[in-house]
Amino acid sequence: PTALLFVAVCLGTGAISRQTFNAYSWHLLFLIGGGNALGLCVRNSGLLAVLTHAAKHHLASSSWALTCELLLVLVAATTFVSHTVAALVLMPLVVQLGEAAGIRELAVLLGALGCSVACALPMTSFPNVNSLLAEDDLGAAWLGVRHFLLAGIPTTALIATLLGTVGFALA
C-alpha cells in the first residue's frame, strides 16, 4: 500500500511523467517483489531453521573454511539467480550459521559482498539485465550473453578468491 501511495503522489505531483512511468521495466520490479515474498516465506515457513540445522552438520568447523564455503554457495547461487533474490533467501542462513560459529559479523560482511560478486550471466543483477537489453539506433543489441561469460567468469573467480583470502584477513 505504501508503494502505491508513493507512485500516486509522484504521478499526481508531476514528479514522474506518465511516459516515464510507462517506460519502467515492470518485469524486473515484479522479480524483485517476488524475491521479497520468497525470502519472507523461507523465514516464516520454518525452512530457514531446517536448512540451518542441516547445514551446521555438513560445513567446516574452522572460521576461514566456513567463510569460504559460504562464499562458494553464495557466489554459485547468485551466478544463476538474481543477487537480490539470493540475498533475501540466503543471507538469513548466513547470519544464523555465522552466529553459531561465532563469526556472525564476518560472515554477514563477506556474505553480503559475496552476493554481489557473480557477474557471469546477464540475469544476475539489474545493471546486467539493463546492459543486455541496451540497443543501438537500429535495434541491434550492444551485448550478448557471450560478452558476459567472457568478462564475468574470470571477474567472478578473482573477486570471490579475494574475498575469501584478503577480505577474510582484513575483516
Tab-separated table of N, CA and C in Angstrom:
chain	number	residue	atom	x	y	z
A	1	PRO	N	0.808	-1.205	0.000
A	1	PRO	CA	0.000	0.000	0.000
A	1	PRO	C	0.848	1.265	0.000
A	2	THR	N	1.947	1.284	0.759
A	2	THR	CA	2.808	2.455	0.821
A	2	THR	C	3.437	2.731	-0.538
A	3	ALA	N	3.838	1.670	-1.236
A	3	ALA	CA	4.456	1.835	-2.554
A	3	ALA	C	3.461	2.436	-3.543
A	4	LEU	N	2.211	1.987	-3.466
A	4	LEU	CA	1.191	2.537	-4.357
A	4	LEU	C	0.924	4.003	-4.041
A	5	LEU	N	0.940	4.351	-2.779
A	5	LEU	CA	0.755	5.744	-2.384
A	5	LEU	C	1.891	6.602	-2.941
A	6	PHE	N	3.113	6.090	-2.863
A	6	PHE	CA	4.270	6.799	-3.398
A	6	PHE	C	4.113	7.034	-4.902
A	7	VAL	N	3.702	5.990	-5.634
A	7	VAL	CA	3.501	6.112	-7.077
A	7	VAL	C	2.415	7.137	-7.371
A	8	ALA	N	1.318	7.083	-6.627
A	8	ALA	CA	0.218	8.027	-6.838
A	8	ALA	C	0.670	9.467	-6.587
A	9	VAL	N	1.447	9.686	-5.528
A	9	VAL	CA	1.935	11.028	-5.221
A	9	VAL	C	2.886	11.510	-6.317
A	10	CYS	N	3.786	10.638	-6.749
A	10	CYS	CA	4.734	11.023	-7.797
A	10	CYS	C	4.024	11.359	-9.103
A	11	LEU	N	3.054	10.556	-9.479
A	11	LEU	CA	2.302	10.837	-10.707
A	11	LEU	C	1.422	12.072	-10.542
A	12	GLY	N	0.783	12.198	-9.381
A	12	GLY	CA	-0.128	13.311	-9.134
A	12	GLY	C	0.557	14.658	-9.082
A	13	THR	N	1.775	14.681	-8.565
A	13	THR	CA	2.502	15.953	-8.459
A	13	THR	C	3.318	16.265	-9.701
A	14	GLY	N	3.414	15.302	-10.602
A	14	GLY	CA	4.195	15.518	-11.818
A	14	GLY	C	5.668	15.208	-11.662
A	15	ALA	N	6.064	14.654	-10.514
A	15	ALA	CA	7.463	14.295	-10.303
A	15	ALA	C	7.898	13.211	-11.284
A	16	ILE	N	6.955	12.357	-11.680
A	16	ILE	CA	7.190	11.331	-12.695
A	16	ILE	C	6.125	11.514	-13.766
A	17	SER	N	6.556	11.611	-15.006
A	17	SER	CA	5.575	11.756	-16.091
A	17	SER	C	4.966	10.395	-16.425
A	18	ARG	N	3.842	10.419	-17.072
A	18	ARG	CA	3.180	9.177	-17.469
A	18	ARG	C	4.076	8.399	-18.430
A	19	GLN	N	4.768	9.100	-19.310
A	19	GLN	CA	5.664	8.453	-20.269
A	19	GLN	C	6.802	7.736	-19.531
A	20	THR	N	7.394	8.385	-18.544
A	20	THR	CA	8.461	7.765	-17.758
A	20	THR	C	7.936	6.559	-16.990
A	21	PHE	N	6.766	6.707	-16.399
A	21	PHE	CA	6.152	5.611	-15.651
A	21	PHE	C	5.935	4.397	-16.548
A	22	ASN	N	5.437	4.614	-17.750
A	22	ASN	CA	5.163	3.511	-18.671
A	22	ASN	C	6.439	2.900	-19.239
A	23	ALA	N	7.558	3.603	-19.158
A	23	ALA	CA	8.818	3.090	-19.700
A	23	ALA	C	9.569	2.189	-18.718
A	24	TYR	N	9.111	2.104	-17.482
A	24	TYR	CA	9.794	1.253	-16.496
A	24	TYR	C	9.767	-0.203	-16.927
A	25	SER	N	10.801	-0.937	-16.535
A	25	SER	CA	10.862	-2.382	-16.784
A	25	SER	C	10.082	-3.092	-15.677
A	26	TRP	N	8.796	-3.207	-15.871
A	26	TRP	CA	7.938	-3.753	-14.822
A	26	TRP	C	8.251	-5.210	-14.507
A	27	HIS	N	8.712	-5.974	-15.480
A	27	HIS	CA	9.057	-7.363	-15.199
A	27	HIS	C	10.182	-7.457	-14.172
A	28	LEU	N	11.115	-6.513	-14.189
A	28	LEU	CA	12.185	-6.522	-13.188
A	28	LEU	C	11.665	-6.156	-11.800
A	29	LEU	N	10.744	-5.213	-11.751
A	29	LEU	CA	10.166	-4.839	-10.458
A	29	LEU	C	9.367	-5.997	-9.859
A	30	PHE	N	8.662	-6.750	-10.708
A	30	PHE	CA	7.940	-7.914	-10.220
A	30	PHE	C	8.906	-8.999	-9.754
A	31	LEU	N	10.048	-9.127	-10.423
A	31	LEU	CA	11.060	-10.086	-9.996
A	31	LEU	C	11.576	-9.743	-8.600
A	32	ILE	N	11.840	-8.470	-8.372
A	32	ILE	CA	12.312	-8.038	-7.053
A	32	ILE	C	11.231	-8.273	-5.996
A	33	GLY	N	9.988	-7.915	-6.318
A	33	GLY	CA	8.890	-8.136	-5.374
A	33	GLY	C	8.692	-9.614	-5.073
A	34	GLY	N	8.834	-10.450	-6.093
A	34	GLY	CA	8.715	-11.896	-5.882
A	34	GLY	C	9.831	-12.428	-5.003
A	35	GLY	N	11.029	-11.855	-5.143
A	35	GLY	CA	12.143	-12.259	-4.289
A	35	GLY	C	11.894	-11.911	-2.837
A	36	ASN	N	11.302	-10.738	-2.600
A	36	ASN	CA	10.961	-10.364	-1.223
A	36	ASN	C	9.966	-11.348	-0.631
A	37	ALA	N	8.959	-11.715	-1.411
A	37	ALA	CA	7.958	-12.672	-0.933
A	37	ALA	C	8.590	-14.034	-0.676
A	38	LEU	N	9.502	-14.452	-1.537
A	38	LEU	CA	10.175	-15.735	-1.358
A	38	LEU	C	11.008	-15.744	-0.081
A	39	GLY	N	11.754	-14.672	0.156
A	39	GLY	CA	12.556	-14.578	1.382
A	39	GLY	C	11.700	-14.623	2.629
A	40	LEU	N	10.568	-13.941	2.594
A	40	LEU	CA	9.637	-13.950	3.724
A	40	LEU	C	9.074	-15.346	3.956
A	41	CYS	N	8.744	-16.047	2.881
A	41	CYS	CA	8.210	-17.410	3.001
A	41	CYS	C	9.234	-18.374	3.581
A	42	VAL	N	10.477	-18.236	3.156
A	42	VAL	CA	11.536	-19.117	3.672
A	42	VAL	C	11.677	-18.931	5.170
A	43	ARG	N	11.639	-17.677	5.615
A	43	ARG	CA	11.793	-17.405	7.044
A	43	ARG	C	10.567	-17.848	7.839
A	44	ASN	N	9.379	-17.474	7.384
A	44	ASN	CA	8.165	-17.735	8.158
A	44	ASN	C	7.702	-19.183	8.113
A	45	SER	N	8.105	-19.930	7.093
A	45	SER	CA	7.653	-21.318	6.970
A	45	SER	C	8.438	-22.274	7.860
A	46	GLY	N	9.574	-21.832	8.370
A	46	GLY	CA	10.422	-22.715	9.165
A	46	GLY	C	11.506	-23.374	8.329
A	47	LEU	N	11.493	-23.132	7.010
A	47	LEU	CA	12.510	-23.717	6.139
A	47	LEU	C	13.900	-23.221	6.509
A	48	LEU	N	14.009	-21.968	6.943
A	48	LEU	CA	15.297	-21.420	7.347
A	48	LEU	C	15.886	-22.217	8.509
A	49	ALA	N	15.067	-22.536	9.486
A	49	ALA	CA	15.536	-23.311	10.641
A	49	ALA	C	15.982	-24.709	10.212
A	50	VAL	N	15.232	-25.324	9.313
A	50	VAL	CA	15.578	-26.663	8.828
A	50	VAL	C	16.901	-26.623	8.063
A	51	LEU	N	17.055	-25.632	7.179
A	51	LEU	CA	18.293	-25.505	6.408
A	51	LEU	C	19.495	-25.223	7.310
A	52	THR	N	19.318	-24.376	8.302
A	52	THR	CA	20.406	-24.054	9.218
A	52	THR	C	20.842	-25.293	9.988
A	53	HIS	N	19.881	-26.039	10.486
A	53	HIS	CA	20.190	-27.257	11.245
A	53	HIS	C	20.936	-28.261	10.364
A	54	ALA	N	20.476	-28.446	9.138
A	54	ALA	CA	21.123	-29.397	8.236
A	54	ALA	C	22.520	-28.920	7.837
A	55	ALA	N	22.667	-27.638	7.578
A	55	ALA	CA	23.952	-27.107	7.132
A	55	ALA	C	25.009	-27.164	8.220
A	56	LYS	N	24.615	-26.983	9.476
A	56	LYS	CA	25.587	-26.985	10.582
A	56	LYS	C	26.366	-28.289	10.641
A	57	HIS	N	25.733	-29.381	10.271
A	57	HIS	CA	26.378	-30.688	10.374
A	57	HIS	C	27.278	-31.010	9.190
A	58	HIS	N	27.181	-30.230	8.117
A	58	HIS	CA	27.940	-30.553	6.912
A	58	HIS	C	28.976	-29.506	6.536
A	59	LEU	N	29.051	-28.420	7.286
A	59	LEU	CA	30.006	-27.372	6.968
A	59	LEU	C	31.230	-27.461	7.869
A	60	ALA	N	32.293	-26.812	7.448
A	60	ALA	CA	33.562	-26.852	8.180
A	60	ALA	C	33.433	-26.203	9.554
A	61	SER	N	34.346	-26.568	10.434
A	61	SER	CA	34.307	-26.010	11.784
A	61	SER	C	35.234	-24.801	11.941
A	62	SER	N	36.274	-24.687	11.108
A	62	SER	CA	37.165	-23.524	11.229
A	62	SER	C	36.478	-22.314	10.592
A	63	SER	N	36.734	-21.139	11.134
A	63	SER	CA	36.050	-19.932	10.652
A	63	SER	C	36.432	-19.601	9.208
A	64	TRP	N	37.702	-19.789	8.822
A	64	TRP	CA	38.098	-19.487	7.449
A	64	TRP	C	37.444	-20.452	6.469
A	65	ALA	N	37.465	-21.733	6.770
A	65	ALA	CA	36.871	-22.720	5.870
A	65	ALA	C	35.360	-22.509	5.759
A	66	LEU	N	34.714	-22.213	6.879
A	66	LEU	CA	33.269	-21.958	6.858
A	66	LEU	C	32.965	-20.730	6.000
A	67	THR	N	33.756	-19.681	6.162
A	67	THR	CA	33.563	-18.464	5.363
A	67	THR	C	33.728	-18.770	3.876
A	68	CYS	N	34.737	-19.534	3.525
A	68	CYS	CA	34.955	-19.901	2.122
A	68	CYS	C	33.809	-20.753	1.583
A	69	GLU	N	33.315	-21.676	2.377
A	69	GLU	CA	32.177	-22.491	1.944
A	69	GLU	C	30.934	-21.637	1.729
A	70	LEU	N	30.679	-20.725	2.650
A	70	LEU	CA	29.528	-19.834	2.492
A	70	LEU	C	29.677	-18.962	1.247
A	71	LEU	N	30.880	-18.430	1.027
A	71	LEU	CA	31.125	-17.626	-0.173
A	71	LEU	C	30.910	-18.442	-1.439
A	72	LEU	N	31.371	-19.673	-1.436
A	72	LEU	CA	31.202	-20.545	-2.599
A	72	LEU	C	29.721	-20.771	-2.900
A	73	VAL	N	28.943	-21.044	-1.877
A	73	VAL	CA	27.499	-21.260	-2.057
A	73	VAL	C	26.822	-19.983	-2.556
A	74	LEU	N	27.162	-18.852	-1.952
A	74	LEU	CA	26.545	-17.583	-2.347
A	74	LEU	C	26.900	-17.203	-3.777
A	75	VAL	N	28.162	-17.336	-4.134
A	75	VAL	CA	28.583	-16.982	-5.489
A	75	VAL	C	27.952	-17.933	-6.510
A	76	ALA	N	27.901	-19.213	-6.180
A	76	ALA	CA	27.266	-20.170	-7.095
A	76	ALA	C	25.782	-19.845	-7.279
A	77	ALA	N	25.108	-19.547	-6.188
A	77	ALA	CA	23.672	-19.236	-6.280
A	77	ALA	C	23.429	-17.957	-7.057
A	78	THR	N	24.227	-16.922	-6.785
A	78	THR	CA	23.999	-15.636	-7.444
A	78	THR	C	24.499	-15.618	-8.881
A	79	THR	N	25.167	-16.673	-9.306
A	79	THR	CA	25.530	-16.787	-10.713
A	79	THR	C	24.298	-17.113	-11.556
A	80	PHE	N	23.337	-17.815	-10.968
A	80	PHE	CA	22.189	-18.288	-11.736
A	80	PHE	C	20.875	-17.591	-11.408
A	81	VAL	N	20.808	-16.909	-10.280
A	81	VAL	CA	19.591	-16.171	-9.934
A	81	VAL	C	19.972	-14.743	-9.557
A	82	SER	N	19.003	-13.911	-9.451
A	82	SER	CA	19.214	-12.512	-9.108
A	82	SER	C	19.962	-12.375	-7.781
A	83	HIS	N	20.893	-11.430	-7.739
A	83	HIS	CA	21.615	-11.160	-6.494
A	83	HIS	C	20.648	-10.826	-5.364
A	84	THR	N	19.644	-10.038	-5.682
A	84	THR	CA	18.670	-9.615	-4.672
A	84	THR	C	17.902	-10.804	-4.120
A	85	VAL	N	17.412	-11.649	-5.004
A	85	VAL	CA	16.634	-12.814	-4.579
A	85	VAL	C	17.505	-13.754	-3.746
A	86	ALA	N	18.713	-14.020	-4.216
A	86	ALA	CA	19.609	-14.910	-3.475
A	86	ALA	C	19.942	-14.342	-2.101
A	87	ALA	N	20.176	-13.036	-2.033
A	87	ALA	CA	20.483	-12.420	-0.737
A	87	ALA	C	19.290	-12.506	0.206
A	88	LEU	N	18.092	-12.265	-0.307
A	88	LEU	CA	16.898	-12.336	0.539
A	88	LEU	C	16.687	-13.732	1.099
A	89	VAL	N	17.011	-14.740	0.312
A	89	VAL	CA	16.787	-16.119	0.741
A	89	VAL	C	17.957	-16.645	1.566
A	90	LEU	N	19.193	-16.351	1.149
A	90	LEU	CA	20.352	-16.996	1.773
A	90	LEU	C	21.009	-16.213	2.912
A	91	MET	N	20.901	-14.892	2.924
A	91	MET	CA	21.580	-14.138	3.992
A	91	MET	C	21.068	-14.465	5.399
A	92	PRO	N	19.770	-14.712	5.590
A	92	PRO	CA	19.369	-15.153	6.941
A	92	PRO	C	20.055	-16.458	7.357
A	93	LEU	N	20.298	-17.346	6.407
A	93	LEU	CA	21.024	-18.581	6.684
A	93	LEU	C	22.472	-18.278	7.044
A	94	VAL	N	23.086	-17.361	6.332
A	94	VAL	CA	24.470	-16.951	6.617
A	94	VAL	C	24.565	-16.355	8.021
A	95	VAL	N	23.584	-15.534	8.384
A	95	VAL	CA	23.575	-14.922	9.721
A	95	VAL	C	23.527	-16.009	10.791
A	96	GLN	N	22.623	-16.951	10.647
A	96	GLN	CA	22.479	-17.992	11.670
A	96	GLN	C	23.703	-18.902	11.740
A	97	LEU	N	24.253	-19.276	10.585
A	97	LEU	CA	25.444	-20.130	10.587
A	97	LEU	C	26.653	-19.373	11.139
A	98	GLY	N	26.789	-18.108	10.781
A	98	GLY	CA	27.882	-17.294	11.317
A	98	GLY	C	27.766	-17.109	12.810
A	99	GLU	N	26.550	-16.905	13.277
A	99	GLU	CA	26.325	-16.745	14.714
A	99	GLU	C	26.668	-18.024	15.465
A	100	ALA	N	26.276	-19.166	14.900
A	100	ALA	CA	26.573	-20.450	15.549
A	100	ALA	C	28.079	-20.712	15.609
A	101	ALA	N	28.816	-20.181	14.615
A	101	ALA	CA	30.267	-20.386	14.578
A	101	ALA	C	31.031	-19.277	15.294
A	102	GLY	N	30.326	-18.251	15.775
A	102	GLY	CA	30.977	-17.154	16.470
A	102	GLY	C	31.612	-16.124	15.546
A	103	ILE	N	31.196	-16.114	14.292
A	103	ILE	CA	31.760	-15.157	13.326
A	103	ILE	C	30.623	-14.446	12.575
A	104	ARG	N	29.580	-14.075	13.289
A	104	ARG	CA	28.390	-13.508	12.649
A	104	ARG	C	28.725	-12.283	11.806
A	105	GLU	N	29.419	-11.306	12.360
A	105	GLU	CA	29.711	-10.075	11.628
A	105	GLU	C	30.566	-10.339	10.403
A	106	LEU	N	31.575	-11.182	10.551
A	106	LEU	CA	32.448	-11.536	9.433
A	106	LEU	C	31.660	-12.250	8.342
A	107	ALA	N	30.847	-13.200	8.727
A	107	ALA	CA	30.053	-13.956	7.754
A	107	ALA	C	29.066	-13.046	7.021
A	108	VAL	N	28.442	-12.127	7.739
A	108	VAL	CA	27.478	-11.217	7.119
A	108	VAL	C	28.183	-10.252	6.167
A	109	LEU	N	29.304	-9.679	6.596
A	109	LEU	CA	30.036	-8.739	5.749
A	109	LEU	C	30.495	-9.409	4.457
A	110	LEU	N	31.207	-10.510	4.584
A	110	LEU	CA	31.718	-11.186	3.396
A	110	LEU	C	30.585	-11.828	2.593
A	111	GLY	N	29.547	-12.293	3.279
A	111	GLY	CA	28.391	-12.852	2.576
A	111	GLY	C	27.660	-11.811	1.751
A	112	ALA	N	27.477	-10.623	2.312
A	112	ALA	CA	26.807	-9.548	1.572
A	112	ALA	C	27.627	-9.152	0.349
A	113	LEU	N	28.931	-9.053	0.515
A	113	LEU	CA	29.785	-8.750	-0.637
A	113	LEU	C	29.773	-9.908	-1.633
A	114	GLY	N	29.760	-11.132	-1.111
A	114	GLY	CA	29.737	-12.316	-1.971
A	114	GLY	C	28.478	-12.419	-2.809
A	115	CYS	N	27.369	-11.898	-2.301
A	115	CYS	CA	26.118	-11.926	-3.067
A	115	CYS	C	26.194	-11.046	-4.310
A	116	SER	N	27.086	-10.083	-4.314
A	116	SER	CA	27.197	-9.165	-5.451
A	116	SER	C	28.353	-9.497	-6.384
A	117	VAL	N	29.075	-10.551	-6.111
A	117	VAL	CA	30.266	-10.881	-6.892
A	117	VAL	C	29.933	-11.452	-8.264
A	118	ALA	N	28.998	-12.342	-8.343
A	118	ALA	CA	28.740	-13.064	-9.588
A	118	ALA	C	28.278	-12.121	-10.692
A	119	CYS	N	28.923	-12.220	-11.839
A	119	CYS	CA	28.541	-11.376	-12.969
A	119	CYS	C	28.696	-12.107	-14.294
A	120	ALA	N	28.697	-13.440	-14.270
A	120	ALA	CA	28.926	-14.224	-15.478
A	120	ALA	C	27.690	-14.327	-16.371
A	121	LEU	N	26.521	-14.091	-15.835
A	121	LEU	CA	25.294	-14.175	-16.631
A	121	LEU	C	24.507	-12.878	-16.510
A	122	PRO	N	23.776	-12.503	-17.547
A	122	PRO	CA	23.104	-11.204	-17.535
A	122	PRO	C	21.927	-11.093	-16.581
A	123	MET	N	21.336	-12.189	-16.156
A	123	MET	CA	20.142	-12.068	-15.316
A	123	MET	C	20.443	-11.930	-13.829
A	124	THR	N	21.710	-11.880	-13.474
A	124	THR	CA	22.060	-11.866	-12.055
A	124	THR	C	21.853	-10.533	-11.366
A	125	SER	N	21.871	-9.448	-12.122
A	125	SER	CA	21.692	-8.151	-11.481
A	125	SER	C	20.941	-7.200	-12.404
A	126	PHE	N	20.351	-6.206	-11.797
A	126	PHE	CA	19.600	-5.212	-12.549
A	126	PHE	C	20.476	-4.507	-13.587
A	127	PRO	N	21.704	-4.063	-13.238
A	127	PRO	CA	22.556	-3.434	-14.255
A	127	PRO	C	22.911	-4.389	-15.398
A	128	ASN	N	23.126	-5.657	-15.097
A	128	ASN	CA	23.432	-6.622	-16.155
A	128	ASN	C	22.257	-6.776	-17.112
A	129	VAL	N	21.055	-6.869	-16.564
A	129	VAL	CA	19.872	-7.001	-17.418
A	129	VAL	C	19.708	-5.755	-18.281
A	130	ASN	N	19.878	-4.591	-17.687
A	130	ASN	CA	19.776	-3.350	-18.459
A	130	ASN	C	20.831	-3.305	-19.564
A	131	SER	N	22.037	-3.758	-19.273
A	131	SER	CA	23.095	-3.786	-20.279
A	131	SER	C	22.749	-4.749	-21.408
A	132	LEU	N	22.176	-5.874	-21.071
A	132	LEU	CA	21.789	-6.852	-22.088
A	132	LEU	C	20.681	-6.308	-22.982
A	133	LEU	N	19.777	-5.531	-22.405
A	133	LEU	CA	18.645	-5.003	-23.159
A	133	LEU	C	18.984	-3.741	-23.955
A	134	ALA	N	20.161	-3.164	-23.739
A	134	ALA	CA	20.547	-1.935	-24.450
A	134	ALA	C	20.726	-2.219	-25.939
A	135	GLU	N	20.184	-1.321	-26.755
A	135	GLU	CA	20.255	-1.479	-28.206
A	135	GLU	C	20.747	-0.188	-28.848
A	136	ASP	N	21.328	-0.319	-30.031
A	136	ASP	CA	21.727	0.869	-30.778
A	136	ASP	C	20.515	1.439	-31.513
A	137	ASP	N	20.728	2.453	-32.325
A	137	ASP	CA	19.620	3.115	-33.019
A	137	ASP	C	18.903	2.216	-34.018
A	138	LEU	N	19.566	1.154	-34.450
A	138	LEU	CA	18.965	0.239	-35.419
A	138	LEU	C	18.295	-0.966	-34.758
A	139	GLY	N	18.324	-0.998	-33.432
A	139	GLY	CA	17.683	-2.092	-32.699
A	139	GLY	C	18.561	-3.302	-32.457
A	140	ALA	N	19.846	-3.198	-32.798
A	140	ALA	CA	20.777	-4.307	-32.561
A	140	ALA	C	21.308	-4.221	-31.128
A	141	ALA	N	21.381	-5.363	-30.469
A	141	ALA	CA	21.862	-5.409	-29.085
A	141	ALA	C	23.353	-5.062	-29.032
A	142	TRP	N	23.735	-4.282	-28.023
A	142	TRP	CA	25.139	-3.943	-27.823
A	142	TRP	C	25.914	-5.145	-27.300
A	143	LEU	N	25.300	-5.888	-26.393
A	143	LEU	CA	25.969	-7.021	-25.752
A	143	LEU	C	25.143	-8.290	-25.882
A	144	GLY	N	25.830	-9.414	-25.850
A	144	GLY	CA	25.169	-10.714	-25.824
A	144	GLY	C	25.631	-11.495	-24.604
A	145	VAL	N	25.052	-12.643	-24.396
A	145	VAL	CA	25.417	-13.477	-23.245
A	145	VAL	C	26.903	-13.827	-23.302
A	146	ARG	N	27.429	-14.026	-24.499
A	146	ARG	CA	28.849	-14.360	-24.682
A	146	ARG	C	29.746	-13.311	-24.026
A	147	HIS	N	29.391	-12.046	-24.164
A	147	HIS	CA	30.196	-10.972	-23.571
A	147	HIS	C	30.219	-11.066	-22.050
A	148	PHE	N	29.074	-11.396	-21.468
A	148	PHE	CA	29.016	-11.540	-20.016
A	148	PHE	C	29.865	-12.719	-19.562
A	149	LEU	N	29.803	-13.827	-20.273
A	149	LEU	CA	30.582	-15.001	-19.899
A	149	LEU	C	32.088	-14.730	-19.987
A	150	LEU	N	32.511	-14.093	-21.082
A	150	LEU	CA	33.942	-13.835	-21.268
A	150	LEU	C	34.516	-12.924	-20.195
A	151	ALA	N	33.782	-11.903	-19.824
A	151	ALA	CA	34.268	-10.976	-18.805
A	151	ALA	C	33.889	-11.426	-17.394
A	152	GLY	N	32.729	-12.035	-17.262
A	152	GLY	CA	32.188	-12.338	-15.940
A	152	GLY	C	32.805	-13.511	-15.221
A	153	ILE	N	33.153	-14.570	-15.940
A	153	ILE	CA	33.710	-15.753	-15.264
A	153	ILE	C	35.040	-15.432	-14.585
A	154	PRO	N	36.018	-14.843	-15.292
A	154	PRO	CA	37.270	-14.528	-14.578
A	154	PRO	C	37.096	-13.470	-13.482
A	155	THR	N	36.223	-12.498	-13.735
A	155	THR	CA	35.990	-11.456	-12.725
A	155	THR	C	35.375	-12.055	-11.472
A	156	THR	N	34.385	-12.910	-11.654
A	156	THR	CA	33.733	-13.563	-10.522
A	156	THR	C	34.724	-14.407	-9.732
A	157	ALA	N	35.530	-15.197	-10.428
A	157	ALA	CA	36.514	-16.059	-9.752
A	157	ALA	C	37.542	-15.231	-8.988
A	158	LEU	N	38.028	-14.159	-9.602
A	158	LEU	CA	39.040	-13.321	-8.958
A	158	LEU	C	38.502	-12.637	-7.708
A	159	ILE	N	37.336	-12.033	-7.806
A	159	ILE	CA	36.795	-11.292	-6.665
A	159	ILE	C	36.385	-12.239	-5.540
A	160	ALA	N	35.820	-13.393	-5.883
A	160	ALA	CA	35.460	-14.369	-4.848
A	160	ALA	C	36.708	-14.856	-4.116
A	161	THR	N	37.798	-15.084	-4.855
A	161	THR	CA	39.051	-15.503	-4.243
A	161	THR	C	39.612	-14.405	-3.342
A	162	LEU	N	39.536	-13.168	-3.792
A	162	LEU	CA	39.998	-12.051	-2.963
A	162	LEU	C	39.168	-11.905	-1.696
A	163	LEU	N	37.861	-12.118	-1.796
A	163	LEU	CA	37.009	-12.040	-0.586
A	163	LEU	C	37.383	-13.134	0.404
A	164	GLY	N	37.634	-14.338	-0.092
A	164	GLY	CA	37.955	-15.467	0.791
A	164	GLY	C	39.334	-15.389	1.400
A	165	THR	N	40.221	-14.611	0.809
A	165	THR	CA	41.596	-14.514	1.320
A	165	THR	C	41.852	-13.151	1.956
A	166	VAL	N	41.988	-12.139	1.121
A	166	VAL	CA	42.288	-10.798	1.618
A	166	VAL	C	41.118	-10.255	2.447
A	167	GLY	N	39.890	-10.480	1.967
A	167	GLY	CA	38.722	-9.999	2.710
A	167	GLY	C	38.629	-10.626	4.092
A	168	PHE	N	38.908	-11.914	4.170
A	168	PHE	CA	38.878	-12.601	5.458
A	168	PHE	C	39.957	-12.052	6.386
A	169	ALA	N	41.165	-11.833	5.836
A	169	ALA	CA	42.269	-11.336	6.652
A	169	ALA	C	42.021	-9.918	7.165
A	170	LEU	N	41.387	-9.084	6.343
A	170	LEU	CA	41.158	-7.699	6.728
A	170	LEU	C	39.950	-7.523	7.651
A	171	ALA	N	38.985	-8.408	7.552
A	171	ALA	CA	37.738	-8.242	8.306
A	171	ALA	C	37.843	-8.669	9.720
